[in-house]
Amino acid sequence: MQWFHGVVKNGSVPQMSELVQKSLPVRLYSASTTAVHVLIASIDHWSKNLFAIVVSIAEMERRVAIIGAGMSGLVACKYLLQFGFKPVVFEADDGVGGLWRHTMESTKLQSTKLLYQFIDFPWPSSAKEDNPSHNQVLDYFNSYAQHFSLIPHIRFNSKVVDIDYVGGESNEEMKSWELSGWQVHKAEFVVLCIGKYSGFPNIPKFPPGQGPEVFDGKVMHSMDYSNLDNVSAAELIKGKRITVIGSMKSGLDLAAECANANGVKYPCTIIQRTAHWFFPDFNIWGVIAGYLYFNRFAELLVHKPGESFILSLWATLLTPLSWGIGKLVETALKWKLPRQKYGMVPNHNILQDLSTCLFAVFPDNFFDKLKEGSILIKKSQSFSFCKEGIIIDGEVKPLKSDIVFFATGYQGDEKIKRIFKSPLFQNYIIGRTTSTVPLYRYSHRWTNNSPSNSQLIGYAEGASNTFSSEMKSLWLAHFLDGNIEMPNIRQMVKEVKLWEDNLKQYGGKFYWKRCILHCGIWYHDQLCKDMKHNPKRKKGFFAELFEPYGHADYMGLTRK
């Protein structure tokens, strides 16, 4: 496999603009032109409309291929257009929205709409609810795409099959591809906006004779349920004894829908392994969390990757205050809802959930459904299937079920890994010794000690995923435009290790979630400095220290 290796001065990584504007010579490991080969298949005409994206380092014409037209793909396209690039977005569906196109009927925005808002495009006045429905979110995305004229740059019904690095093909080979139905799209850079929460469901493994194969009922992942239309989904669960494996947000939402459909006659049972600190709502508790956790003073209480000795000392000295704030919030949450009664008090502190983005908002009237008996919760670390349903660890009688839903999450890293065809490059993306993708600035990847011409957006999570993706897209546009001075590979590796260690310190066993919420301002400070902008975005000392940071603080981060 060949890989681009640009001329390196003092160990630094050359920028795309340097290669274009200054015409620096490019060295390759072989004499042929290095390229990225992306196979794209039209969903409706799989055998005829096949595309190949060739990402060539030899011809720099500011062409960028973006995979995915969800929220991250839209903002990436928008900022690249503003910086004079020529993006083409490949989307498997027939419209924008990504994951929001495949949700349960009851799904609505977790946070308030002001926290899930684009930097320069507010919600319309017609969206009056603080937590809009999934249809309103889709309308918002469509309006964004129309407003910034993104639709002409999107190829719908085009699914990326895989990406492969290939050597320079001859003109004869290219012609033979075209004759057999292949088309070629050339670009200099690939942006992966494929998301983590779709495509590759995480299904538990069972010993022989204890898995779904012995069960007489139906077994589905919550992803499959979300992909059903509303009528089919309602018919599926109506009058059924349903068990949901998993008690994160998708599991609770699914259980709530089943309870609404069947009531106490056919209660839905949730199998819970680990409880988490969910909020009663985000309208009040989101504001409280903002002032307690999402400002610069709150970040003084935690250690940050690459911090100075003084900041490290402050975080150590203020540890008791951080502990006290956490206990205060936990006490208030336990007082607000009867968690203890239903076994929903976590064994870990709230900072761990905030540091791993494993917090959410309970579905409407969730505890009322627990009280009336239409939802039941059973705690268990393991279970197995039998003919009638499932057998919970420590119990003899089976839990009789007609349908068992796995609300057990997704294999996000595996999804990213498998989009690359070459096993060798898959190991560059996810090594054998780690369960996460090592990314500089949580978006940029290098391979084989060389710069990468691909980037992931939407992989790391934060308090607001729209804002997080916008900041990474801005950084990407600045990077491709030559405004960012990249460190050498050794410094990148060191920085990634610092962030990895920090996540392990605060996230515990859930560090792999790649959440930057507990030091999100610190992270965005790094991006601002890279883009040569002032990271201090507030007016006044006390506002800078105590007011929560949000998307409005980062308007105007264009060229310097």
Coordinates of C-alpha atoms in Angstrom, one line a residue:
M1 CA 0.0 0.0 0.0
Q2 CA 1.4 3.4 -1.0
W3 CA 0.9 6.5 1.1
F4 CA 1.6 10.2 0.5
H5 CA 4.6 11.6 2.1
G6 CA 5.1 15.4 1.7
V7 CA 8.3 17.3 2.1
V8 CA 8.8 17.8 5.8
K9 CA 10.7 20.8 7.2
N10 CA 11.8 20.5 10.7
G11 CA 9.4 17.6 11.3
S12 CA 6.3 19.7 10.5
V13 CA 3.4 18.5 8.4
P14 CA 2.9 20.4 5.1
Q15 CA -0.5 22.0 4.6
M16 CA -2.7 21.6 1.5
S17 CA -2.3 25.3 0.7
E18 CA 1.5 25.0 0.8
L19 CA 1.3 22.2 -1.8
V20 CA -1.1 24.2 -3.9
Q21 CA 0.2 27.7 -3.7
K22 CA 3.9 27.1 -3.3
S23 CA 4.1 24.1 -5.5
L24 CA 6.3 22.2 -3.1
P25 CA 7.7 18.9 -4.4
V26 CA 6.0 15.8 -3.2
R27 CA 7.8 12.5 -2.4
L28 CA 6.0 9.2 -2.7
Y29 CA 7.0 5.8 -1.5
S30 CA 6.7 4.7 -5.1
A31 CA 6.9 6.4 -8.4
S32 CA 3.1 6.2 -9.0
T33 CA 0.6 8.8 -7.9
T34 CA -0.9 8.0 -4.6
A35 CA -4.7 8.2 -4.3
V36 CA -7.6 7.2 -2.1
H37 CA -10.2 5.0 -3.8
V38 CA -13.7 5.3 -2.4
L39 CA -16.4 3.0 -3.8
I40 CA -19.9 4.5 -3.9
A41 CA -22.9 2.5 -4.9
S42 CA -26.2 4.0 -5.8
I43 CA -28.9 2.4 -3.7
D44 CA -31.5 2.3 -6.5
H45 CA -29.2 1.2 -9.3
W46 CA -26.5 -0.8 -7.5
S47 CA -25.2 -2.6 -10.6
K48 CA -25.0 0.5 -12.9
N49 CA -24.3 3.7 -10.9
L50 CA -21.1 2.9 -9.2
F51 CA -18.7 5.7 -8.3
A52 CA -15.0 5.8 -7.5
I53 CA -13.6 8.8 -5.6
V54 CA -9.9 9.1 -6.3
V55 CA -8.3 11.3 -3.7
S56 CA -5.1 12.4 -5.4
I57 CA -2.2 14.2 -3.8
A58 CA -0.7 15.2 -7.2
E59 CA -3.4 17.5 -8.4
M60 CA -4.5 20.0 -5.8
E61 CA -7.7 21.7 -6.9
R62 CA -9.3 22.2 -3.4
R63 CA -11.8 19.3 -4.0
V64 CA -13.1 17.6 -0.9
A65 CA -15.3 14.5 -0.6
I66 CA -17.6 14.5 2.5
I67 CA -19.2 11.2 3.4
G68 CA -22.6 11.7 5.2
A69 CA -25.1 14.6 5.0
G70 CA -26.1 14.5 8.7
M71 CA -25.5 17.5 10.9
S72 CA -21.7 17.1 10.8
G73 CA -21.6 16.7 7.0
L74 CA -23.7 19.8 6.5
V75 CA -21.6 22.1 8.6
A76 CA -18.4 20.7 7.1
C77 CA -19.8 21.4 3.6
K78 CA -20.8 24.9 4.6
Y79 CA -17.5 26.0 6.0
L80 CA -15.5 24.4 3.2
L81 CA -17.6 26.3 0.7
Q82 CA -17.0 29.6 2.6
F83 CA -13.3 29.0 2.4
G84 CA -13.3 28.4 -1.3
F85 CA -13.2 24.6 -1.5
K86 CA -15.2 22.4 -3.7
P87 CA -17.0 19.9 -1.5
V88 CA -19.1 17.0 -2.7
V89 CA -21.2 15.3 -0.1
F90 CA -22.2 11.6 -0.6
E91 CA -25.3 10.6 1.3
A92 CA -26.9 7.1 1.4
D93 CA -30.4 8.4 2.1
D94 CA -32.6 10.6 -0.1
G95 CA -32.4 13.6 2.3
V96 CA -30.3 15.3 4.9
G97 CA -30.4 14.6 8.6
G98 CA -28.5 11.4 9.2
L99 CA -29.6 9.6 12.4
W100 CA -32.5 12.0 12.8
R101 CA -34.2 10.4 9.8
H102 CA -34.4 7.1 11.6
T103 CA -35.8 7.6 15.1
M104 CA -38.6 6.4 17.2
E105 CA -41.9 8.3 16.9
S106 CA -41.5 9.8 20.4
T107 CA -38.0 11.0 19.9
K108 CA -37.4 14.7 20.6
L109 CA -34.4 16.8 21.3
Q110 CA -32.7 16.0 24.6
S111 CA -31.3 19.5 25.3
T112 CA -33.0 22.8 24.8
K113 CA -33.1 24.0 21.2
L114 CA -30.7 26.9 22.1
L115 CA -28.0 24.3 23.0
Y116 CA -28.6 22.4 19.7
Q117 CA -28.4 25.4 17.4
F118 CA -26.0 26.3 14.6
I119 CA -23.7 29.3 15.3
D120 CA -25.1 31.5 12.6
F121 CA -28.5 30.0 12.0
P122 CA -31.1 30.3 14.8
W123 CA -34.2 28.1 15.1
P124 CA -37.3 29.4 13.3
S125 CA -40.0 31.1 15.3
S126 CA -42.4 28.2 14.4
A127 CA -40.4 25.9 16.7
K128 CA -41.9 27.1 19.9
E129 CA -41.2 24.0 22.1
D130 CA -37.9 24.0 24.1
N131 CA -37.4 20.4 23.0
P132 CA -38.5 20.1 19.4
S133 CA -39.6 16.8 17.9
H134 CA -37.4 14.8 15.5
N135 CA -39.5 16.1 12.6
Q136 CA -38.8 19.7 13.6
V137 CA -35.1 18.9 13.9
L138 CA -35.1 17.5 10.4
D139 CA -37.0 20.6 9.1
Y140 CA -34.3 22.8 10.8
F141 CA -31.5 20.8 9.1
N142 CA -33.3 21.2 5.7
S143 CA -33.7 24.9 6.2
Y144 CA -30.0 25.2 7.1
A145 CA -29.0 23.3 3.9
Q146 CA -31.3 25.4 1.8
H147 CA -30.2 28.7 3.4
F148 CA -26.5 28.1 2.7
S149 CA -27.1 26.5 -0.7
L150 CA -25.7 23.1 0.3
I151 CA -28.2 20.9 -1.6
P152 CA -26.5 21.2 -5.0
H153 CA -23.3 19.9 -3.5
I154 CA -25.0 16.7 -2.1
R155 CA -25.3 13.4 -4.0
F156 CA -28.3 11.6 -2.4
N157 CA -28.9 7.8 -2.6
S158 CA -25.1 7.2 -2.8
K159 CA -23.8 4.8 -0.2
V160 CA -20.1 4.6 0.5
V161 CA -19.0 1.0 0.3
D162 CA -15.4 1.4 1.3
I163 CA -12.3 3.5 1.0
D164 CA -9.1 2.1 -0.3
Y165 CA -5.6 3.6 -1.0
V166 CA -4.5 2.7 -4.4
G167 CA -1.6 3.4 -6.7
G168 CA -1.8 5.6 -9.8
E169 CA -3.9 3.8 -12.4
S170 CA -3.1 4.2 -16.1
N171 CA -5.6 6.0 -18.4
E172 CA -6.4 2.6 -19.9
E173 CA -7.5 1.3 -16.5
M174 CA -9.6 4.3 -15.9
K175 CA -11.3 3.9 -19.3
S176 CA -12.0 0.2 -18.6
W177 CA -13.7 1.1 -15.4
E178 CA -15.9 3.7 -17.1
L179 CA -16.8 1.2 -19.8
S180 CA -17.9 -1.3 -17.1
G181 CA -20.2 1.3 -15.4
W182 CA -17.7 2.9 -13.1
Q183 CA -17.4 6.7 -12.7
V184 CA -14.5 8.6 -11.1
H185 CA -14.7 11.5 -8.7
K186 CA -11.4 13.1 -7.8
A187 CA -10.7 14.9 -4.6
E188 CA -7.7 15.9 -2.5
F189 CA -9.3 15.2 0.9
V190 CA -12.0 13.0 2.5
V191 CA -14.1 14.1 5.5
L192 CA -15.8 11.2 7.3
C193 CA -19.1 12.4 8.9
I194 CA -20.7 8.9 9.2
G195 CA -21.6 9.1 12.9
K196 CA -21.2 6.5 15.7
Y197 CA -24.8 5.6 16.5
S198 CA -26.0 3.7 13.5
G199 CA -25.0 1.0 11.1
F200 CA -23.1 -1.4 13.4
P201 CA -25.3 -2.4 16.4
N202 CA -23.6 -3.8 19.4
I203 CA -25.0 -7.3 20.0
P204 CA -24.0 -9.3 23.1
K205 CA -22.4 -12.7 22.6
F206 CA -23.7 -15.8 24.2
P207 CA -22.5 -19.4 24.8
P208 CA -23.9 -22.0 22.5
G209 CA -27.5 -22.9 23.4
Q210 CA -28.0 -19.7 25.5
G211 CA -28.5 -17.2 22.7
P212 CA -31.4 -15.9 20.6
E213 CA -31.4 -19.1 18.5
V214 CA -33.2 -21.0 21.3
F215 CA -35.9 -18.3 21.8
D216 CA -39.3 -18.8 20.1
G217 CA -40.0 -15.0 20.0
K218 CA -38.5 -12.1 18.0
V219 CA -35.2 -10.5 18.8
M220 CA -34.3 -7.0 17.4
H221 CA -31.9 -4.2 18.1
S222 CA -33.4 -0.8 18.9
M223 CA -31.8 0.4 15.6
D224 CA -34.1 -1.9 13.6
Y225 CA -37.1 -0.7 15.5
S226 CA -36.1 2.9 14.8
N227 CA -35.9 2.2 11.1
L228 CA -39.5 1.1 11.0
D229 CA -42.2 3.5 9.9
N230 CA -44.6 4.7 12.7
V231 CA -47.4 2.4 11.7
S232 CA -45.3 -0.7 11.5
A233 CA -43.6 0.1 14.8
A234 CA -46.9 0.5 16.6
E235 CA -48.2 -2.8 15.1
L236 CA -45.1 -4.6 16.1
I237 CA -45.3 -3.8 19.9
K238 CA -49.0 -3.7 20.3
G239 CA -50.2 -6.4 22.7
K240 CA -46.8 -7.9 23.2
R241 CA -44.7 -8.9 26.2
I242 CA -41.6 -6.9 25.7
T243 CA -38.2 -7.0 27.3
V244 CA -35.6 -4.3 26.7
I245 CA -32.0 -5.1 27.3
G246 CA -30.2 -1.8 28.3
S247 CA -31.2 1.3 30.3
M248 CA -29.5 4.1 28.4
K249 CA -31.6 6.7 26.5
S250 CA -32.7 4.5 23.6
G251 CA -33.7 1.7 26.0
L252 CA -35.8 4.0 28.2
D253 CA -37.4 5.7 25.2
L254 CA -38.3 2.3 23.7
A255 CA -39.7 1.1 27.0
A256 CA -41.8 4.3 27.3
E257 CA -43.3 3.7 23.8
C258 CA -44.2 0.1 24.7
A259 CA -45.8 1.2 28.0
N260 CA -47.8 3.8 26.1
A261 CA -49.0 1.1 23.7
N262 CA -49.7 -1.7 26.2
G263 CA -50.2 -0.2 29.6
V264 CA -50.2 -2.4 32.7
K265 CA -51.7 -5.4 30.9
Y266 CA -48.4 -6.1 29.1
P267 CA -45.8 -4.3 31.2
C268 CA -42.4 -3.7 29.5
T269 CA -39.4 -5.0 31.5
I270 CA -36.0 -3.2 31.4
I271 CA -32.9 -5.2 32.2
Q272 CA -30.5 -2.7 33.7
R273 CA -26.8 -3.4 34.2
T274 CA -25.6 0.1 35.2
A275 CA -27.6 3.0 36.3
H276 CA -26.6 6.5 35.2
W277 CA -27.4 10.1 36.4
F278 CA -30.3 11.1 34.2
F279 CA -32.0 14.5 34.6
P280 CA -35.7 15.0 35.2
D281 CA -35.7 17.7 32.4
F282 CA -33.1 19.9 30.7
N283 CA -35.0 23.2 31.0
I284 CA -34.1 23.8 34.6
W285 CA -31.4 21.2 35.3
G286 CA -29.6 22.2 32.1
V287 CA -29.2 25.7 33.3
I288 CA -28.1 24.5 36.7
A289 CA -25.5 22.2 35.1
G290 CA -24.4 25.0 32.8
Y291 CA -23.4 27.2 35.8
L292 CA -22.0 24.4 37.8
Y293 CA -20.0 22.5 35.1
F294 CA -19.8 24.3 31.8
N295 CA -17.9 27.5 32.6
R296 CA -14.2 28.3 33.1
F297 CA -14.5 28.3 36.9
A298 CA -15.9 24.7 36.7
E299 CA -12.9 23.7 34.6
L300 CA -10.5 25.1 37.2
L301 CA -11.7 22.2 39.4
V302 CA -10.6 19.5 37.0
H303 CA -7.3 18.5 35.5
K304 CA -6.9 19.3 31.8
P305 CA -4.6 17.7 29.2
G306 CA -1.4 19.6 28.8
E307 CA -2.2 22.1 31.6
S308 CA 0.4 24.2 33.3
F309 CA 1.8 23.5 36.8
I310 CA -0.3 26.4 38.2
L311 CA -3.6 25.0 36.7
S312 CA -2.7 21.5 37.9
L313 CA -2.1 22.8 41.4
W314 CA -5.5 24.7 41.3
A315 CA -7.3 21.6 40.3
T316 CA -5.7 19.5 43.0
L317 CA -6.4 22.1 45.7
L318 CA -10.0 22.6 44.6
T319 CA -10.8 18.8 44.4
P320 CA -12.9 19.0 47.7
L321 CA -15.0 21.7 46.1
S322 CA -15.6 19.6 43.0
W323 CA -16.5 16.7 45.2
G324 CA -18.9 18.9 47.2
I325 CA -20.7 20.3 44.1
G326 CA -21.1 16.8 42.8
K327 CA -22.7 15.5 46.0
L328 CA -25.0 18.5 46.1
V329 CA -26.3 17.8 42.6
E330 CA -26.6 14.1 43.3
T331 CA -28.6 14.8 46.4
A332 CA -30.9 17.1 44.5
L333 CA -31.5 14.6 41.8
K334 CA -32.3 11.8 44.3
W335 CA -34.7 14.2 46.1
K336 CA -36.4 15.2 42.9
L337 CA -37.2 11.6 41.7
P338 CA -37.7 8.3 43.6
R339 CA -34.5 6.7 42.2
Q340 CA -33.8 4.6 45.2
K341 CA -37.2 3.0 45.2
Y342 CA -36.6 1.6 41.6
G343 CA -32.9 0.9 41.9
M344 CA -31.8 3.7 39.7
V345 CA -29.2 5.3 41.9
P346 CA -25.7 5.0 40.2
N347 CA -22.7 3.6 42.1
H348 CA -20.4 6.2 40.5
N349 CA -20.4 10.0 40.9
I350 CA -22.1 12.4 38.5
L351 CA -18.8 13.8 37.2
Q352 CA -18.1 10.4 35.6
D353 CA -21.3 10.6 33.7
L354 CA -20.7 14.2 32.7
S355 CA -17.2 13.3 31.6
T356 CA -18.4 10.5 29.4
C357 CA -21.6 12.1 28.0
L358 CA -23.6 9.2 29.6
F359 CA -26.3 11.5 31.0
A360 CA -29.6 12.2 29.4
V361 CA -33.2 13.2 30.2
F362 CA -35.9 10.7 31.3
P363 CA -38.8 10.3 28.9
D364 CA -42.0 12.2 29.8
N365 CA -43.9 10.7 32.7
F366 CA -41.3 7.8 33.1
F367 CA -41.6 7.5 36.8
D368 CA -45.4 7.6 36.6
K369 CA -45.2 4.5 34.4
L370 CA -42.9 2.9 36.9
K371 CA -45.4 3.7 39.6
E372 CA -48.4 2.3 37.7
G373 CA -46.5 -0.8 36.7
S374 CA -46.5 -0.4 32.9
I375 CA -42.6 -0.4 33.1
L376 CA -40.6 -2.8 35.3
I377 CA -36.9 -2.6 36.0
K378 CA -34.7 -5.6 36.9
K379 CA -31.0 -5.3 37.7
S380 CA -28.7 -8.0 36.3
Q381 CA -25.2 -8.2 35.1
S382 CA -25.9 -11.2 32.8
F383 CA -28.7 -13.2 31.3
S384 CA -29.4 -15.9 28.8
F385 CA -32.2 -16.9 26.4
C386 CA -34.5 -19.8 26.7
K387 CA -37.5 -21.0 24.7
E388 CA -40.0 -18.8 26.5
G389 CA -37.9 -15.6 27.0
I390 CA -34.8 -14.8 29.0
I391 CA -33.4 -16.1 32.3
I392 CA -31.9 -13.4 34.5
D393 CA -28.8 -14.2 36.5
G394 CA -29.8 -15.4 39.9
E395 CA -33.4 -16.2 39.0
V396 CA -34.9 -19.6 38.2
K397 CA -38.2 -18.7 36.4
P398 CA -37.8 -17.3 32.9
L399 CA -39.0 -13.8 32.1
K400 CA -41.6 -14.7 29.5
S401 CA -41.3 -12.4 26.4
D402 CA -42.7 -12.1 22.9
I403 CA -40.0 -9.6 21.8
V404 CA -36.6 -8.9 23.2
F405 CA -35.0 -5.6 22.1
F406 CA -31.3 -5.0 22.4
A407 CA -30.8 -1.4 23.4
T408 CA -27.1 -2.1 23.8
G409 CA -25.5 0.7 21.7
Y410 CA -23.3 0.6 18.7
Q411 CA -19.8 -0.3 17.6
G412 CA -18.9 3.2 16.5
D413 CA -15.1 2.5 16.2
E414 CA -15.8 -0.7 14.2
K415 CA -18.0 1.3 11.8
I416 CA -15.1 3.8 11.2
K417 CA -12.6 1.0 10.8
R418 CA -14.6 -1.0 8.3
I419 CA -15.1 1.8 5.9
F420 CA -11.4 1.4 5.0
K421 CA -10.9 -1.6 2.8
S422 CA -7.3 -2.4 3.6
P423 CA -6.7 -4.4 6.8
L424 CA -3.4 -2.6 7.1
F425 CA -5.0 0.8 7.1
Q426 CA -7.7 -0.5 9.4
N427 CA -5.0 -1.1 11.9
Y428 CA -3.7 2.4 11.4
I429 CA -7.1 3.7 12.2
I430 CA -7.7 1.4 15.2
G431 CA -4.6 -0.4 16.5
R432 CA -4.8 -3.8 18.1
T433 CA -4.1 -2.5 21.6
T434 CA -6.7 0.3 21.7
S435 CA -10.5 0.5 21.5
T436 CA -10.6 4.1 20.3
V437 CA -9.5 6.0 17.3
P438 CA -6.5 8.1 18.1
L439 CA -7.2 11.6 16.7
Y440 CA -5.3 14.8 17.0
R441 CA -7.7 17.6 18.1
Y442 CA -10.3 14.7 18.1
S443 CA -10.7 14.9 14.4
H444 CA -7.4 14.6 12.5
R445 CA -5.7 11.3 11.9
W446 CA -2.1 10.4 10.7
T447 CA -0.9 7.1 9.4
N448 CA 2.5 5.5 9.3
N449 CA 4.2 8.6 10.6
S450 CA 2.8 10.6 7.7
P451 CA 0.1 13.3 7.4
S452 CA -3.4 12.0 6.6
N453 CA -5.7 13.4 3.9
S454 CA -8.8 12.3 5.8
Q455 CA -10.6 13.7 8.9
L456 CA -13.4 12.6 11.2
I457 CA -16.1 15.1 12.3
G458 CA -18.7 14.1 14.8
Y459 CA -16.7 11.4 16.5
A460 CA -16.1 13.1 19.9
E461 CA -19.1 14.4 21.9
G462 CA -19.7 17.5 23.9
A463 CA -22.4 19.5 25.6
S464 CA -23.7 20.4 22.2
N465 CA -22.9 18.2 19.3
T466 CA -23.9 20.9 16.7
F467 CA -21.4 23.3 18.3
S468 CA -18.7 20.6 18.6
S469 CA -19.0 19.7 14.9
E470 CA -19.1 23.3 13.8
M471 CA -15.8 24.0 15.7
K472 CA -14.1 21.0 14.2
S473 CA -15.4 22.0 10.7
L474 CA -14.0 25.5 11.2
W475 CA -10.7 24.0 12.3
L476 CA -10.7 21.8 9.2
A477 CA -11.4 24.7 6.9
H478 CA -8.5 26.7 8.5
F479 CA -6.2 23.7 8.3
L480 CA -6.9 23.0 4.6
D481 CA -6.5 26.7 3.9
G482 CA -3.1 26.7 5.4
N483 CA -3.9 28.8 8.5
I484 CA -2.9 26.2 11.1
E485 CA 0.7 25.3 11.9
M486 CA 0.6 21.6 12.6
P487 CA 3.1 20.1 15.1
N488 CA 5.3 17.1 14.2
I489 CA 4.0 13.6 14.5
R490 CA 5.7 13.0 17.8
Q491 CA 4.0 16.0 19.4
M492 CA 0.6 14.8 17.9
V493 CA 1.1 11.4 19.5
K494 CA 2.0 13.0 22.8
E495 CA -1.1 15.2 22.8
V496 CA -3.4 12.3 21.9
K497 CA -1.9 10.4 24.9
L498 CA -2.5 13.3 27.2
W499 CA -6.2 13.4 26.3
E500 CA -6.5 9.7 26.5
D501 CA -5.1 9.7 30.0
N502 CA -7.4 12.5 31.1
L503 CA -10.5 10.6 29.8
K504 CA -9.4 7.5 31.7
Q505 CA -8.9 9.6 34.9
Y506 CA -12.5 11.1 34.8
G507 CA -14.4 8.6 32.7
G508 CA -13.3 5.4 34.2
K509 CA -14.3 2.3 32.3
F510 CA -16.5 4.5 30.0
Y511 CA -13.5 6.6 28.7
W512 CA -14.0 5.2 25.2
K513 CA -17.1 7.3 24.8
R514 CA -14.7 10.1 23.7
C515 CA -16.6 12.9 25.5
I516 CA -14.9 16.3 26.0
L517 CA -17.6 17.9 28.1
H518 CA -15.8 18.2 31.4
C519 CA -13.0 20.3 29.7
G520 CA -14.8 21.4 26.6
I521 CA -13.8 25.1 26.9
W522 CA -10.2 24.0 27.3
Y523 CA -10.5 22.0 24.1
H524 CA -12.1 24.8 22.2
D525 CA -9.4 27.1 23.5
Q526 CA -6.9 24.9 21.7
L527 CA -8.9 25.1 18.4
C528 CA -9.1 28.9 18.7
K529 CA -5.4 29.2 19.2
D530 CA -4.7 26.9 16.3
M531 CA -6.9 29.2 14.1
K532 CA -5.1 32.3 15.5
H533 CA -8.2 33.6 17.3
N534 CA -8.5 34.8 20.9
P535 CA -9.8 31.9 23.0
K536 CA -11.3 34.4 25.6
R537 CA -14.7 35.0 24.1
K538 CA -16.6 36.8 27.0
K539 CA -16.6 40.5 27.9
G540 CA -15.4 41.1 31.4
F541 CA -13.5 39.1 34.0
F542 CA -16.5 37.7 35.9
A543 CA -18.4 36.8 32.7
E544 CA -15.4 35.0 31.4
L545 CA -15.0 33.0 34.6
F546 CA -18.6 32.2 35.6
E547 CA -20.9 32.4 32.6
P548 CA -21.6 29.2 30.7
Y549 CA -19.9 29.0 27.2
G550 CA -22.1 28.3 24.2
H551 CA -22.2 28.6 20.4
A552 CA -22.9 32.3 20.4
D553 CA -19.5 33.0 21.9
Y554 CA -17.7 31.6 18.9
M555 CA -19.2 33.6 16.1
G556 CA -16.8 35.2 13.6
L557 CA -14.1 32.5 13.6
T558 CA -13.2 33.1 10.0
R559 CA -9.9 33.9 8.3
K560 CA -7.4 36.0 10.2

